[in-house]
GROMACS .gro file of C-alpha atoms in nm:
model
  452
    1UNK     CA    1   4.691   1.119   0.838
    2UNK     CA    2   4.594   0.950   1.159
    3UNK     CA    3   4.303   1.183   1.231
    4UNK     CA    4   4.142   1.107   0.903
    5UNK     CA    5   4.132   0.738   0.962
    6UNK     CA    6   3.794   0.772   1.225
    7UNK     CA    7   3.614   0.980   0.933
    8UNK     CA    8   3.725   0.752   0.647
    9UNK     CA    9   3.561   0.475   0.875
   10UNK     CA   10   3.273   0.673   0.961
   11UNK     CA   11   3.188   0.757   0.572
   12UNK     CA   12   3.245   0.403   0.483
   13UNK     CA   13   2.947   0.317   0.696
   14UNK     CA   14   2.744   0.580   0.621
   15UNK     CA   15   2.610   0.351   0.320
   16UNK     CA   16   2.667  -0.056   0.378
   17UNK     CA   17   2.545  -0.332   0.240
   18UNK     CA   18   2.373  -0.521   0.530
   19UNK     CA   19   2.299  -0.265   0.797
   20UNK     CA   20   1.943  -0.207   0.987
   21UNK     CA   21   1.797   0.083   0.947
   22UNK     CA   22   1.786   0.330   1.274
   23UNK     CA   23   1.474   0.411   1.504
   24UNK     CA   24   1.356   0.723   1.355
   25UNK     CA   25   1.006   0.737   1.272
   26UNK     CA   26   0.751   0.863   1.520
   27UNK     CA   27   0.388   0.716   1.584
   28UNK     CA   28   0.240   1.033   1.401
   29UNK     CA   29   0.441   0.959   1.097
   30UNK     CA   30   0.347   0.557   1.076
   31UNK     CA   31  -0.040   0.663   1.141
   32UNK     CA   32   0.007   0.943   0.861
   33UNK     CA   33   0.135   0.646   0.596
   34UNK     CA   34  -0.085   0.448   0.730
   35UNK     CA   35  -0.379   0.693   0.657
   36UNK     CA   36  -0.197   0.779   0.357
   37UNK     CA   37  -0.154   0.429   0.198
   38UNK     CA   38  -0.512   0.330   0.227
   39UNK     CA   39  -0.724   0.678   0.159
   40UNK     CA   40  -0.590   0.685  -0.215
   41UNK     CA   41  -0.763   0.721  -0.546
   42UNK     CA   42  -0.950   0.419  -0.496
   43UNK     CA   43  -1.242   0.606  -0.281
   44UNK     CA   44  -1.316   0.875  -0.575
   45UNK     CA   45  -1.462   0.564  -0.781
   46UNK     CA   46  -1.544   0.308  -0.607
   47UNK     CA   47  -1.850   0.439  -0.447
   48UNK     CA   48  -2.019   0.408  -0.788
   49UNK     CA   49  -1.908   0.099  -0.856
   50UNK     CA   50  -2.044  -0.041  -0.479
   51UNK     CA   51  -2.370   0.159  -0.533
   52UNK     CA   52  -2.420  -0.020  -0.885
   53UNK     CA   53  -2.349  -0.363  -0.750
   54UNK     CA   54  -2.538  -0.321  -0.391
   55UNK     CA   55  -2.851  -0.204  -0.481
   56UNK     CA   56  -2.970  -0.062  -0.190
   57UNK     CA   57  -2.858   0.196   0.053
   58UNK     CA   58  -2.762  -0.003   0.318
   59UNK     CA   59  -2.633  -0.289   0.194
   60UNK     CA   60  -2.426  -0.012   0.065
   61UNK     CA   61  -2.320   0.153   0.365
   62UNK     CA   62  -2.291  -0.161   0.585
   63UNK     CA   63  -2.039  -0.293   0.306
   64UNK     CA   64  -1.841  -0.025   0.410
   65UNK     CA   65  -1.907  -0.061   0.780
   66UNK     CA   66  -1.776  -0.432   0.717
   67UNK     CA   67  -1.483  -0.351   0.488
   68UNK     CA   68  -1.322  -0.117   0.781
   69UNK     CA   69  -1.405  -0.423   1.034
   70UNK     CA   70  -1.224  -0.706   0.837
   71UNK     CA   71  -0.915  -0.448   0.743
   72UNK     CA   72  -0.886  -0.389   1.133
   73UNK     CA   73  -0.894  -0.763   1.209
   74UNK     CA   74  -0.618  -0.793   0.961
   75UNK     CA   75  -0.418  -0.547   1.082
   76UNK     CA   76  -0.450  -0.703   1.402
   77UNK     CA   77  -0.271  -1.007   1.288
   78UNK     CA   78  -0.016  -0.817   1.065
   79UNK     CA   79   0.086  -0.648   1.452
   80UNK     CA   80   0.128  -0.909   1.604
   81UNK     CA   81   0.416  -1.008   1.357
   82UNK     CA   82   0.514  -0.713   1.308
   83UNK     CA   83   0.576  -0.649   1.695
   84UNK     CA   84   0.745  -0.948   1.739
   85UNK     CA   85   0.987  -0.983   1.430
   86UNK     CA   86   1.039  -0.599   1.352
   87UNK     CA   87   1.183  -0.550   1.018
   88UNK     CA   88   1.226  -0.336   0.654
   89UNK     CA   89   1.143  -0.682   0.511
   90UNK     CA   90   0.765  -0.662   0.614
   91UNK     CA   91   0.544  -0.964   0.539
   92UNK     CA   92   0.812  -1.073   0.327
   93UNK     CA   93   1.010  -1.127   0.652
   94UNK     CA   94   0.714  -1.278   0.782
   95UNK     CA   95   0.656  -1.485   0.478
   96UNK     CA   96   0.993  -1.637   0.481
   97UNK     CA   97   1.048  -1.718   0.851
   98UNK     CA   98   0.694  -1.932   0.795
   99UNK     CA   99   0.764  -2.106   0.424
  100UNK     CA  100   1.114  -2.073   0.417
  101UNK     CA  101   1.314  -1.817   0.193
  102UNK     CA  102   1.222  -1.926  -0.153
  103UNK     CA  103   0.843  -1.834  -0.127
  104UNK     CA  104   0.990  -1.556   0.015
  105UNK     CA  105   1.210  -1.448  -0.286
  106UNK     CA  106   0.915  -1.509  -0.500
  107UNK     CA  107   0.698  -1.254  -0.301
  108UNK     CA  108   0.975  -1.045  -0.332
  109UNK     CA  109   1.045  -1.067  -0.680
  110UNK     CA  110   0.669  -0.997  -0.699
  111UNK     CA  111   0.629  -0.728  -0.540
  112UNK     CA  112   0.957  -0.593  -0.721
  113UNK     CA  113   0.839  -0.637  -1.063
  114UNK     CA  114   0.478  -0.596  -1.057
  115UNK     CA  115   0.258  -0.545  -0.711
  116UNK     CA  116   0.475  -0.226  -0.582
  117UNK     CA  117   0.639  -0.068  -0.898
  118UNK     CA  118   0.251  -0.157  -1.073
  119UNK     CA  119   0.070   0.033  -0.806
  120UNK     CA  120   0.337   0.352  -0.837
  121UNK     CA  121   0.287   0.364  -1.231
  122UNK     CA  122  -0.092   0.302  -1.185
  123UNK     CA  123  -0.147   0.595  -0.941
  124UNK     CA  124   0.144   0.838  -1.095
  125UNK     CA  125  -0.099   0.793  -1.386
  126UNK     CA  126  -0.427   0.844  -1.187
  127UNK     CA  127  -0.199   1.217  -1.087
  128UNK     CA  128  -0.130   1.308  -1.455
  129UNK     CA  129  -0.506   1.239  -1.565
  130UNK     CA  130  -0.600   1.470  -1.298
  131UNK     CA  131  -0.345   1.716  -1.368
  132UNK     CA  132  -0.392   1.743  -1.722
  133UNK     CA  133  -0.704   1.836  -1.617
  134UNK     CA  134  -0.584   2.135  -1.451
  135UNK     CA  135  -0.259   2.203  -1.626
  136UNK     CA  136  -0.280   2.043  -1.987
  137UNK     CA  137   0.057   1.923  -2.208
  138UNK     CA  138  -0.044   1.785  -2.454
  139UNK     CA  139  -0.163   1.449  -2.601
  140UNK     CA  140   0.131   1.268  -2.379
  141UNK     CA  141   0.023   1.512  -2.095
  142UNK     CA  142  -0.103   1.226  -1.848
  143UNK     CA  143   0.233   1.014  -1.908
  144UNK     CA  144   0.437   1.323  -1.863
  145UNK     CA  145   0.272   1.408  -1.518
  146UNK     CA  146   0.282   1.042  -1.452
  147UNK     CA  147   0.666   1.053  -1.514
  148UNK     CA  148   0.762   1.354  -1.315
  149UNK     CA  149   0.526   1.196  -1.035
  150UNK     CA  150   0.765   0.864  -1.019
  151UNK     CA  151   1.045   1.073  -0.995
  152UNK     CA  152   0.977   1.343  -0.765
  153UNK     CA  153   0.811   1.071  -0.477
  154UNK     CA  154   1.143   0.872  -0.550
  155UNK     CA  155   1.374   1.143  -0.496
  156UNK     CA  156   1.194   1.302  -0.234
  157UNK     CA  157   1.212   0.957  -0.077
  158UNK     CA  158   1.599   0.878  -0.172
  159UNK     CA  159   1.674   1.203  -0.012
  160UNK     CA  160   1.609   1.068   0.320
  161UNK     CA  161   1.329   0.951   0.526
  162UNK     CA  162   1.227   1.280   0.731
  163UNK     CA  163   1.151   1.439   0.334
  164UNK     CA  164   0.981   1.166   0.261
  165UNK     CA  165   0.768   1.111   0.592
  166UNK     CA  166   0.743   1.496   0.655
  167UNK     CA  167   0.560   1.512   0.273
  168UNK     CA  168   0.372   1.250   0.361
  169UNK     CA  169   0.202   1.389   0.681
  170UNK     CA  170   0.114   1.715   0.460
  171UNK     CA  171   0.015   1.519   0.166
  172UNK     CA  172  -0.227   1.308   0.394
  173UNK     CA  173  -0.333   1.624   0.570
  174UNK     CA  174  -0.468   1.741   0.212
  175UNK     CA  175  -0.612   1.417   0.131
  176UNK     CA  176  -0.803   1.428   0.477
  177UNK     CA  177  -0.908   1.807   0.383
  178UNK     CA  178  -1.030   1.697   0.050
  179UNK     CA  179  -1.248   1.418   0.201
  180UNK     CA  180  -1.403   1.641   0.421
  181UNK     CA  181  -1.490   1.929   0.180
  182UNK     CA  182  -1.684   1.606  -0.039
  183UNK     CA  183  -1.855   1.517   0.291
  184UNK     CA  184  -1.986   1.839   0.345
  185UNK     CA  185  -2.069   1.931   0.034
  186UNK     CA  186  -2.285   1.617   0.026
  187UNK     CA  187  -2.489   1.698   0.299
  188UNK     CA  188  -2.544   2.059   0.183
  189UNK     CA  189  -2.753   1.930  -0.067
  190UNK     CA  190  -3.127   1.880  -0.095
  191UNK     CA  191  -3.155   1.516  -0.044
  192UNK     CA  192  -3.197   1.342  -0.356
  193UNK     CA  193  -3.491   1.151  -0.417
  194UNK     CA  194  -3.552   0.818  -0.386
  195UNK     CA  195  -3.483   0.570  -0.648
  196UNK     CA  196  -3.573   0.238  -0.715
  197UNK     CA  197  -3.278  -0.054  -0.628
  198UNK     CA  198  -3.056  -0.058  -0.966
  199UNK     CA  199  -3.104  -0.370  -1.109
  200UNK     CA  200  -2.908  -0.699  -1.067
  201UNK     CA  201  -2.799  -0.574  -0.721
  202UNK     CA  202  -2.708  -0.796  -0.420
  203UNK     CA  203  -2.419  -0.943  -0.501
  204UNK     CA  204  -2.256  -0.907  -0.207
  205UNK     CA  205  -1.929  -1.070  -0.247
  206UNK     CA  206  -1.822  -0.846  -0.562
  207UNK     CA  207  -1.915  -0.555  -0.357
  208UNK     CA  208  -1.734  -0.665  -0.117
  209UNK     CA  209  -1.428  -0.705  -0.358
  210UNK     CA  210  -1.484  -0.299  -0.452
  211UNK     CA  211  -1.480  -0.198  -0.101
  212UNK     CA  212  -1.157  -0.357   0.019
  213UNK     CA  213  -1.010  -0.211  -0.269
  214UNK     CA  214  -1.055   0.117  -0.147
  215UNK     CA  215  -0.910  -0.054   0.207
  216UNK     CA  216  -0.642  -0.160   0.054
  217UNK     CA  217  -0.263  -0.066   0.191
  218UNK     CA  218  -0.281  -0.093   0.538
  219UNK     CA  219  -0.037  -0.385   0.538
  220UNK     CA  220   0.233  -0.158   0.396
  221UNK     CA  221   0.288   0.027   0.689
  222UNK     CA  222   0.462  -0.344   0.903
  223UNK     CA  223   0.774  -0.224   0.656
  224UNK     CA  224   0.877   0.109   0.867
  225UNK     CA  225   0.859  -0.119   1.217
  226UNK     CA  226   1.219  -0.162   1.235
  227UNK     CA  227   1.204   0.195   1.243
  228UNK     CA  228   1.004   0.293   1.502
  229UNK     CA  229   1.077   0.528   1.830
  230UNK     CA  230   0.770   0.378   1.964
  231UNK     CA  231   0.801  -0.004   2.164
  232UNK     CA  232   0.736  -0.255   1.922
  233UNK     CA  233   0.354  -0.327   2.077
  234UNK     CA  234   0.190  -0.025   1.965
  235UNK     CA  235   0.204  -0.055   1.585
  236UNK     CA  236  -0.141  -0.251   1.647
  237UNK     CA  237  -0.272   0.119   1.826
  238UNK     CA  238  -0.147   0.273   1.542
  239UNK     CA  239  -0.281   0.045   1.260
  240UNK     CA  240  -0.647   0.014   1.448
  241UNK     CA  241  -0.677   0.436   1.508
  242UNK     CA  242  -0.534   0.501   1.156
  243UNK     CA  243  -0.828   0.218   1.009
  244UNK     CA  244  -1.071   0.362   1.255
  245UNK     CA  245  -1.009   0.724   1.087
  246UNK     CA  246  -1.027   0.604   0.776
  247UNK     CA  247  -1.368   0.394   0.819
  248UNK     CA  248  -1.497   0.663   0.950
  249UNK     CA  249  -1.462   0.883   0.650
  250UNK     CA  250  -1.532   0.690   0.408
  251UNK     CA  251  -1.873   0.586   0.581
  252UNK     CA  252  -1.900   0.976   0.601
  253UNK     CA  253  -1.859   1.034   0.207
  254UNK     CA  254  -2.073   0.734   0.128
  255UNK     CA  255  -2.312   0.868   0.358
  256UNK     CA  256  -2.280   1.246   0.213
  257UNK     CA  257  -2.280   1.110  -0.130
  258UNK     CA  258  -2.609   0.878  -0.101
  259UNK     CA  259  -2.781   1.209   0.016
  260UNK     CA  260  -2.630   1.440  -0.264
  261UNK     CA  261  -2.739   1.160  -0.541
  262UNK     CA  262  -2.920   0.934  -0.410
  263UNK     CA  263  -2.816   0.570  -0.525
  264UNK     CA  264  -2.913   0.576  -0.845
  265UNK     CA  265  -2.741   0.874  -0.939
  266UNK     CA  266  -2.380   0.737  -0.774
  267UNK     CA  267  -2.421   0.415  -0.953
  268UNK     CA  268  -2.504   0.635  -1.298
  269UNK     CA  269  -2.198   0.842  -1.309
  270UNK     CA  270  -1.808   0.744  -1.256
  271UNK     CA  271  -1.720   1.059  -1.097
  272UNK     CA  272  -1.926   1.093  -0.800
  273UNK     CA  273  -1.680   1.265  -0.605
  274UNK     CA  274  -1.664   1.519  -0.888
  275UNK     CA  275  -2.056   1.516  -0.952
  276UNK     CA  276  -2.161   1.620  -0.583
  277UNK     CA  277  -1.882   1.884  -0.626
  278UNK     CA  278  -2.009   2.008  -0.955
  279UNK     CA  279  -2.388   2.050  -0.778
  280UNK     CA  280  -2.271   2.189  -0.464
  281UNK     CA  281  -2.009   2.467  -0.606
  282UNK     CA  282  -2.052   2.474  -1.009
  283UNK     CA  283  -1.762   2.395  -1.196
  284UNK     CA  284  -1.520   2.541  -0.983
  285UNK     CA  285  -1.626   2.281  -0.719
  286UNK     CA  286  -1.542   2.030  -1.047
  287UNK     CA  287  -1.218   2.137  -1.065
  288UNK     CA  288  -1.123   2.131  -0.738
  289UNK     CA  289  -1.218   1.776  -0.677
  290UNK     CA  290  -0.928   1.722  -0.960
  291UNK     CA  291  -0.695   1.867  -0.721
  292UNK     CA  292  -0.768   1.675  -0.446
  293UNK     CA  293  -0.814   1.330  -0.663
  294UNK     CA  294  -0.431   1.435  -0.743
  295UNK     CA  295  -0.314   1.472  -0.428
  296UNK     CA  296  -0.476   1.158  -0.268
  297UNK     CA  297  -0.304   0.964  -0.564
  298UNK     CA  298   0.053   1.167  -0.517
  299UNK     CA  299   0.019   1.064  -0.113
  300UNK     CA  300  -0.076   0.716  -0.198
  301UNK     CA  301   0.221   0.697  -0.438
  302UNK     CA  302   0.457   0.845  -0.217
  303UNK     CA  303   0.396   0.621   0.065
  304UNK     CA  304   0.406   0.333  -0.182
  305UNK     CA  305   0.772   0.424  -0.245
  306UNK     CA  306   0.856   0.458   0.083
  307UNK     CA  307   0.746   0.127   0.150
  308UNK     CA  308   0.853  -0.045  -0.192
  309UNK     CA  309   1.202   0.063  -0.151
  310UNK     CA  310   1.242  -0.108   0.179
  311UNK     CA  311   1.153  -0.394   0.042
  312UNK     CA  312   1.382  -0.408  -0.220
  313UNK     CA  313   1.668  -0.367  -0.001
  314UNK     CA  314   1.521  -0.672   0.290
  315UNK     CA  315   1.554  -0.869  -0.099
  316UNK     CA  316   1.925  -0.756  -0.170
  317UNK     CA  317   2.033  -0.840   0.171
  318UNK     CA  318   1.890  -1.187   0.105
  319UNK     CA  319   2.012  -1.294  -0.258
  320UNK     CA  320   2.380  -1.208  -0.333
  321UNK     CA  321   2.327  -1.157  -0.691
  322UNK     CA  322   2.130  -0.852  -0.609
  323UNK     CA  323   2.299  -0.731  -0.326
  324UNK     CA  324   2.370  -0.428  -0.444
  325UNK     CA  325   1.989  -0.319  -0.369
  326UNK     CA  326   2.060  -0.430   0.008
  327UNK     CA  327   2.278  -0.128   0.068
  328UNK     CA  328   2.147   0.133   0.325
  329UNK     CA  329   2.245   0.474   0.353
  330UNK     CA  330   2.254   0.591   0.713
  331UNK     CA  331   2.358   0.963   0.598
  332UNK     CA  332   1.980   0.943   0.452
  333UNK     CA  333   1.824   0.682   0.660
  334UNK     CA  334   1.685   0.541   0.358
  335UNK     CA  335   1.707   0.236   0.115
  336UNK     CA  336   1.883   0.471  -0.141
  337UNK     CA  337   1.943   0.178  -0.453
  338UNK     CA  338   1.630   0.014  -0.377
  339UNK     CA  339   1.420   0.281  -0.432
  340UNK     CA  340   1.637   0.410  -0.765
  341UNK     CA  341   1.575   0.039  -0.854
  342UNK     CA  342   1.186   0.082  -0.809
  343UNK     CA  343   1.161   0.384  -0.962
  344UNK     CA  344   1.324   0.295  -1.231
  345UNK     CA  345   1.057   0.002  -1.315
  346UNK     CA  346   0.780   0.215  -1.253
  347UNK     CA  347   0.904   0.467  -1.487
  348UNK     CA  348   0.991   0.213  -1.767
  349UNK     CA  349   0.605   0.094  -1.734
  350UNK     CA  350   0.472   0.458  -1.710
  351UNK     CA  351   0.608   0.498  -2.048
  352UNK     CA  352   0.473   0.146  -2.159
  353UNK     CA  353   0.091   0.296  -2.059
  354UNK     CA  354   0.155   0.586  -2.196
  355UNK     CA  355   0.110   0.369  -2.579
  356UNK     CA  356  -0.175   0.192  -2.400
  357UNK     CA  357  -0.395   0.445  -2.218
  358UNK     CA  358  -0.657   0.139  -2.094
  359UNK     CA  359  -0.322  -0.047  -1.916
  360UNK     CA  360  -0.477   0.079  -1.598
  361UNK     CA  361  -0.736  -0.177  -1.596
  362UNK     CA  362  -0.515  -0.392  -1.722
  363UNK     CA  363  -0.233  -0.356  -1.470
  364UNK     CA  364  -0.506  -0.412  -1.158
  365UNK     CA  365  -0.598  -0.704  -1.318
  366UNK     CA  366  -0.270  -0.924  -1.301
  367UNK     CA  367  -0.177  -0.756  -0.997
  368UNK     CA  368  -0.470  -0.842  -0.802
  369UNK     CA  369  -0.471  -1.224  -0.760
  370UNK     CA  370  -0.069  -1.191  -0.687
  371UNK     CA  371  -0.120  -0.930  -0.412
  372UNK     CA  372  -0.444  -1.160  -0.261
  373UNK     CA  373  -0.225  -1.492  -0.321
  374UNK     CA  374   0.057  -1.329  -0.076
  375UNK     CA  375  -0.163  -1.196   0.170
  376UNK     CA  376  -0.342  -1.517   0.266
  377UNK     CA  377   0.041  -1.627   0.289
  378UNK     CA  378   0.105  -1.343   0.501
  379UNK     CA  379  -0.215  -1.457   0.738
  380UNK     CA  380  -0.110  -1.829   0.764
  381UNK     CA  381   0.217  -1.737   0.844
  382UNK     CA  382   0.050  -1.611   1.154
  383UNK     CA  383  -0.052  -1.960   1.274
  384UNK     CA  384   0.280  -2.155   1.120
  385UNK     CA  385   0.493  -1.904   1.375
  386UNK     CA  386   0.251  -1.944   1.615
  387UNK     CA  387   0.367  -2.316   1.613
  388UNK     CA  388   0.705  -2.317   1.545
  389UNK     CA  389   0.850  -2.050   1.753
  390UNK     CA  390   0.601  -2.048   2.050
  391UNK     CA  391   0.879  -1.883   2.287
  392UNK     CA  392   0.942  -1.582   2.093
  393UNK     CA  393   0.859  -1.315   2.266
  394UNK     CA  394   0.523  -1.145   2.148
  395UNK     CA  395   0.425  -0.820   2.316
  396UNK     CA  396   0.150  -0.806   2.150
  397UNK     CA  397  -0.111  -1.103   2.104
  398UNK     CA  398  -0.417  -1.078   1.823
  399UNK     CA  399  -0.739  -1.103   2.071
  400UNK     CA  400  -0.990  -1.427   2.001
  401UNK     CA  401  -0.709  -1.614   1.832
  402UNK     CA  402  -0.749  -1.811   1.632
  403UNK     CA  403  -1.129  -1.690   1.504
  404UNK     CA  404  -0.961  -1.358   1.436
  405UNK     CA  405  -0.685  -1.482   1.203
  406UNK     CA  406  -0.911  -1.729   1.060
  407UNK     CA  407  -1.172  -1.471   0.984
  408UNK     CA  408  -0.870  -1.275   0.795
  409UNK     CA  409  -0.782  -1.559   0.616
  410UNK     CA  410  -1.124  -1.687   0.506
  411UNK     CA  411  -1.176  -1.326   0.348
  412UNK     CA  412  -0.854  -1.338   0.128
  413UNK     CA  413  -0.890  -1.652   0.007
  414UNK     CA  414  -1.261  -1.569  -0.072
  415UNK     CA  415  -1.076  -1.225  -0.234
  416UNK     CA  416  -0.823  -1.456  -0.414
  417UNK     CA  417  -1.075  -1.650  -0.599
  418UNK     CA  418  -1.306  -1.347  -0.696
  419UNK     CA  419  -1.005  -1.185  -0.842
  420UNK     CA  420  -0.924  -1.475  -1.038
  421UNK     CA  421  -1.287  -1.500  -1.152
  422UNK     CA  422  -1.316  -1.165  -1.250
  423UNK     CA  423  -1.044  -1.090  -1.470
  424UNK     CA  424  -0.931  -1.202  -1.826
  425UNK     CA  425  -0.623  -1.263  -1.934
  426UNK     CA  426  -0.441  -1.007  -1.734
  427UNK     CA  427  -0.433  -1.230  -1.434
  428UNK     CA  428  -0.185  -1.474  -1.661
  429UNK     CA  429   0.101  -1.178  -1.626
  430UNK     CA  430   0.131  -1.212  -1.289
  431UNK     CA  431   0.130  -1.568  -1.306
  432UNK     CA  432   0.407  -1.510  -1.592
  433UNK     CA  433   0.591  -1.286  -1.348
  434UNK     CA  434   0.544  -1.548  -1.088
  435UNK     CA  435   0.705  -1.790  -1.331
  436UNK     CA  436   1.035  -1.580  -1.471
  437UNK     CA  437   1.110  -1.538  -1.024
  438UNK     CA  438   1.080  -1.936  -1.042
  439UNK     CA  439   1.312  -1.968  -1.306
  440UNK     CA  440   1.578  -1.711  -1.133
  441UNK     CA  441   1.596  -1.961  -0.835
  442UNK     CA  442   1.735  -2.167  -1.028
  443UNK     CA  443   2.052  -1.985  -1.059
  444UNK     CA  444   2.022  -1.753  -0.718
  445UNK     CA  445   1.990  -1.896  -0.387
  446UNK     CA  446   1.796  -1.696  -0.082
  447UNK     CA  447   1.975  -1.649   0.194
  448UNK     CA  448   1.869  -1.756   0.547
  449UNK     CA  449   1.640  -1.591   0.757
  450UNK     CA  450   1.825  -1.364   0.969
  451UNK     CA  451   1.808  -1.438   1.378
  452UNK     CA  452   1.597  -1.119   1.479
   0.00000   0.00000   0.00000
């Protein structure tokens, strides 16, 4: 009986209720979520939308010169938090060492109910569209792609963290592949001719709101940092190369795009991607753009639950009342109840859009102002730390503070009100969802910020 008593011990921590995750990711995984995150469906329709709204080539392409520039200067700040106060918890860590833990509950509470579980529905969906395309079920086809894409990221993900990294570097791989096929397909066209600026353009600050939509995500990856082989200091190499790459190609498709259609014919058509595909190689070109569209929205949804999930547990680890979703399986090395919780939601509102096929719109709508709100907390929190814990030790520094931060900050609260401005009533859910985390601190009570 004696020699049992280690491995009863040893099982019993395998999965505990407060316990830090271990080192385990490598710097080629963090780039390749990283990548992942950011390059997801968004870029397929965008470009239109920029090209509609710019009105000229290169406002165009310098809007997405700029976009890359201002996600790099935010990343920038995001490392140096996230190299100093490593954790699952993310900008929610960051968030509550700065404002204390009840903005911090509500962020996460937020991004519990509607940011993270909105963004896996909303791209599971973008996968079934795609594959219905390809491989068609029916009238309930999209929502029963959509379904088996929440589940299958979420188990691959609850399985353990090398699945769930491991299809994530393939899955970006094919997203990368995909990009490039558009960008040379692009340029092996006749350029397009020349075509008058479409009307009403120059506003730059809605383009501007487009393009760092497709930039979007970056911030995600300062949730695996407590994970990380690598020193602490060069998740701001990793952030800046991974933005670099993806600035790159996106320039690249814009670039490839504006030649295949010439402005005028991106902003006339929704599918651009699919368009210079369809010229290029017929409709076989057509329907391989679906597949790719798919996969960039299955790698953009599976890094979303790898990141969502650790969240969820930094929460349960906070508030008592939901510690259950603070327990961490070492067997796995993953946030096992936290990402059942997550997947759950999402799945529950996949079948909610599924009897309300325009809830994409919708959904990005009272999502948006919430996720800008909590990122210009995120950047202020930069220069509260900054003052209140000057001796912790930071090994790594944002260059040109504090223009940098400022600049980052300026931009989302600029981003904050345009989102507000431009949407309807959708932007009262969030609020409401805002509201119903208010009224649960009235009977739960955050715990303190942990000492690391």
């Amino acid at each position: 009986m004696g020699d049992r008593l280690p491995r009863l011990s040893e099982d019993a921590r395998r999965v505990t209720p407060a316990a830090a995750p271990r080192r385990t990711l490598r710097a080629s995984d963090v780039f390749a979520l990283t990548v992942g995150i950011v390059i997801g469906a968004g870029i397929f329709r965008t470009p239109a939308l920029v090209a509609g709204v710019a009105g000229d080539a290169t406002t165009m392409i310098l809007a997405w010169i700029a976009g890359g520039v201002l996600s790099i200067i935010g990343a920038l700040c995001y490392a140096e938090m996230a190299a100093a106060w490593p954790h699952m918890g993310g900008d929610y860590h960051f968030i509550g060492r700065a404002f204390g833990q009840r903005i911090a509950f509500l962020y996460a509470w937020a991004r519990l109910a509607v940011i993270q579980t909105g963004s896996l529905a909303l791209l599971s969906f973008i996968v079934g569209d795609y594959l219905q395309v390809l491989l068609p079920l029916g009238a309930a086809g999209p929502a029963i792609w959509a379904g088996i894409a929440v589940v299958a990221v979420s188990a691959v993900n609850w399985l353990g963290v090398r699945w769930g990294t491991e299809a994530q570097r393939w899955l970006t791989l094919a997203e990368v592949i995909g990009l490039i096929a558009i960008i040379v397909a692009g340029f092996a066209l006749a350029p397009a001719d020349a075509a008058p600026a479409a009307p009403g353009g120059g506003a730059l600050g809605l383009v501007m709101v487009f393009v760092l939509l497709s930039y979007g995500g970056w911030s995600e990856a300062v949730y695996v940092s407590a994970e990380m082989k690598d020193p602490p200091r060069r998740i701001a190499a990793i952030l800046c190369a991974a933005l670099a790459l993806v600035t790159a190609l996106y320039v690249l498709v814009n670039l490839a795009l504006l030649n295949g259609l010439g402005i005028a014919g991106m902003a006339g058509t929704d599918a651009v991607a699919a368009e210079v595909m369809r010229r290029a190689f017929g409709p076989t070109g057509a329907a391989a753009i679906s597949a790719v569209v798919a996969v960039a929205a299955l790698t953009s949804a599976n890094a979303t639950a790898i990141v969502g999930g650790r969240t969820a547990c930094a929460l349960g680890q906070r508030v008592r009342p939901l510690r259950w979703l603070g327990r961490w399986d070492h067997r796995r090395d993953t946030p096992g109840n936290g990402l059942i919780a997550q997947g759950a939601i999402a799945l529950l509102l996949v079948v909610l859009g599924g009897f309300a096929r325009d809830g994409f719109r919708v959904a990005v709508e009272y999502t948006a102002p919430v996720f800008w709100l909590f990122l210009l907390l995120a950047g202020l929190s930069l220069f509260v730390l900054r003052r209140t814990e000057p001796a912790r030790p930071r090994p790594f520094r944002v260059p040109l503070y504090p223009v940098l931060p400022a600049i980052f900050c300026t931009t989302t609260a600029y981003l904050l009100w345009s989102s507000l401005a431009y949407t309807g009533w959708g932007a009262l859910a969030g609020v409401a969802v805002l509201g119903v985390g208010a009224l649960l601190l009235l009977v739960v009570t955050p715990g303190d910020a942990q000492a690391d």
